[in-house]
Amino acid sequence: MSHNRLDRIILGASVITGDGTTFHENASIGIGEGKIVFVQSGNISVNPLGVDVIDASGYTVIPGVINAHAHGCVSGPSMPSGSSPVDREVILWNRNRHLLEGTTTLLNVCGLALPEEAFAGDAHPLDVHISTAHTPSNIDAALAIDGAGLTERHRQASIDDALSQGAKALGEVGGGQTLGGGAQEYRFIPEAMKRATGRDVSPLVSRQLRNAVVGRYLRVEDGVPDGELEAILDEAGLSDVCSAQACRQVILASVMPSVALALRGLEEVAREAARVGFPAIFHNSAPSVERLIEVAEKYPSANIVAGHSNHPMFLPDESVSFARELRKRGVTIDVSTLDSIQTRWRNNPANFDALIEAGCVDTISTDYAGGHWDGILVAIQRIVRKKQMSPAAAVALATGNVARTFPQLAGDRGLIEKGRRADLVVVDHVNLGRVRHVIIHGKVVVWNGAIGGKGRGASAAERVRR
């Protein structure tokens, strides 16, 4: 690329570069052929001939967000349970939401899709990639809980095959479906209780029932006496159609068949991660954390990421103490927004806040939360507003830090500096969670909060629907 060619200049913005420390109060950014040509403090005089000028005075420019733990954005088997693929319209909705929230690169970590399923169908400006968890125990765990989306090709695929065809990471190893977590609360337990009782059961009641039967660590010995379980059933309006003993049978049959297999899958993927040199995302929650600590010790060369370390199956002090133990073993600590920042459908920010305040967080992602996730930049704005971190340090959790942890995914993204890919987000100066413009590979893909080019042509969403 000729460094003299300019296609676009962003003028007069505050710039957070993504390295965790650098902040330019007033700077201009030159973009050419999809790359950053320069970052220069102060205003510059521009020859507008053939150069698109974006006046960003009063706004802040940050690197495009790299979301390395998301679901529901590809057409293959859904979740670590290998469930049926997400509906095409839902995939489009999910991708649009991520893009409008400032995500420019996304890793779909359901784990059992094939690489071509990330790109199947229509084009979309969001850059979506997949991960692979194709090991025997992970496939068996999926089949034990669901597996409705797994064809013979999915069941026979290997990690080496997936990586050679474009997968960018390993995982997610384990999941809320296979380790008694969120997806059990909002899908599998409610479905099982409906079959058994004919009644609808909410995710929060499902959580209460699971904890009463097997506890947060999925140990039967942690279950409560029948009297306490009966009281929960009575309060939920279920005692007339479900006894304590019948409830125990439903919960055990829904939650436990996949657990031992999923835990075995942790070691299989850690061993593969050490061998192939790609990062691996692990489901970090109360039932899996002790095994995760063990495999981190056993495979010190593996690039292990402890996903959603703020998982609601932890108490706040547990999330911090386990994060510290994992960090001692070289593990990257990821937190996910889930639905805990603004939505608060099932979760609250207590664990998220505790980990941020303890200085234990390396990266931020969304995860899925049944499709009710909150945006990453909304979470970063919360961190900044609470003065838990500087804006520069907080933004790095979703940009430069992620790029370092996931080099195969990020490539030359994640930082605003000369020669890097021009993935940029223009956000409100006062509220970093408000996205105005998004640029991917030098092209404007969101303008004034709407998907599409800078006031020209059909929007990306319209092009996908055609």
PDB file of N, CA, C and O in Angstrom, residues 114 134 139 149-157:
ATOM      1  N   LEU A 114     -19.022 -25.782  11.668  1.00  0.00           N
ATOM      2  CA  LEU A 114     -17.912 -25.919  10.716  1.00  0.00           C
ATOM      3  C   LEU A 114     -17.555 -24.546  10.165  1.00  0.00           C
ATOM      4  O   LEU A 114     -18.415 -23.664  10.087  1.00  0.00           O
ATOM      5  N   HIS A 134     -14.152 -29.655  18.672  1.00  0.00           N
ATOM      6  CA  HIS A 134     -14.446 -30.986  18.127  1.00  0.00           C
ATOM      7  C   HIS A 134     -13.519 -32.042  18.736  1.00  0.00           C
ATOM      8  O   HIS A 134     -12.563 -32.496  18.111  1.00  0.00           O
ATOM      9  N   ILE A 139     -18.248 -33.662  21.961  1.00  0.00           N
ATOM     10  CA  ILE A 139     -19.333 -34.108  21.081  1.00  0.00           C
ATOM     11  C   ILE A 139     -20.285 -35.024  21.843  1.00  0.00           C
ATOM     12  O   ILE A 139     -21.518 -34.901  21.723  1.00  0.00           O
ATOM     13  N   GLY A 149     -28.572 -30.436  16.235  1.00  0.00           N
ATOM     14  CA  GLY A 149     -27.988 -29.762  15.082  1.00  0.00           C
ATOM     15  C   GLY A 149     -26.772 -30.451  14.504  1.00  0.00           C
ATOM     16  O   GLY A 149     -26.170 -29.952  13.539  1.00  0.00           O
ATOM     17  N   LEU A 150     -26.379 -31.569  15.071  1.00  0.00           N
ATOM     18  CA  LEU A 150     -25.139 -32.237  14.656  1.00  0.00           C
ATOM     19  C   LEU A 150     -25.399 -33.254  13.545  1.00  0.00           C
ATOM     20  O   LEU A 150     -26.104 -34.242  13.743  1.00  0.00           O
ATOM     21  N   THR A 151     -24.814 -33.002  12.392  1.00  0.00           N
ATOM     22  CA  THR A 151     -24.821 -33.992  11.321  1.00  0.00           C
ATOM     23  C   THR A 151     -23.618 -34.915  11.495  1.00  0.00           C
ATOM     24  O   THR A 151     -22.758 -34.698  12.367  1.00  0.00           O
ATOM     25  N   GLU A 152     -23.522 -35.908  10.652  1.00  0.00           N
ATOM     26  CA  GLU A 152     -22.367 -36.807  10.704  1.00  0.00           C
ATOM     27  C   GLU A 152     -21.069 -36.033  10.459  1.00  0.00           C
ATOM     28  O   GLU A 152     -20.039 -36.318  11.085  1.00  0.00           O
ATOM     29  N   ARG A 153     -21.115 -35.049   9.587  1.00  0.00           N
ATOM     30  CA  ARG A 153     -19.903 -34.236   9.339  1.00  0.00           C
ATOM     31  C   ARG A 153     -19.467 -33.508  10.596  1.00  0.00           C
ATOM     32  O   ARG A 153     -18.270 -33.425  10.896  1.00  0.00           O
ATOM     33  N   HIS A 154     -20.414 -32.952  11.339  1.00  0.00           N
ATOM     34  CA  HIS A 154     -20.063 -32.258  12.578  1.00  0.00           C
ATOM     35  C   HIS A 154     -19.478 -33.232  13.599  1.00  0.00           C
ATOM     36  O   HIS A 154     -18.503 -32.911  14.298  1.00  0.00           O
ATOM     37  N   ARG A 155     -20.052 -34.415  13.675  1.00  0.00           N
ATOM     38  CA  ARG A 155     -19.593 -35.388  14.677  1.00  0.00           C
ATOM     39  C   ARG A 155     -18.225 -35.951  14.325  1.00  0.00           C
ATOM     40  O   ARG A 155     -17.467 -36.337  15.215  1.00  0.00           O
ATOM     41  N   GLN A 156     -17.899 -35.983  13.046  1.00  0.00           N
ATOM     42  CA  GLN A 156     -16.619 -36.551  12.622  1.00  0.00           C
ATOM     43  C   GLN A 156     -15.514 -35.502  12.487  1.00  0.00           C
ATOM     44  O   GLN A 156     -14.354 -35.848  12.273  1.00  0.00           O
ATOM     45  N   ALA A 157     -15.855 -34.224  12.595  1.00  0.00           N
ATOM     46  CA  ALA A 157     -14.857 -33.164  12.404  1.00  0.00           C
ATOM     47  C   ALA A 157     -13.813 -33.202  13.521  1.00  0.00           C
ATOM     48  O   ALA A 157     -14.070 -33.680  14.623  1.00  0.00           O
TER      49      ALA A 157
END
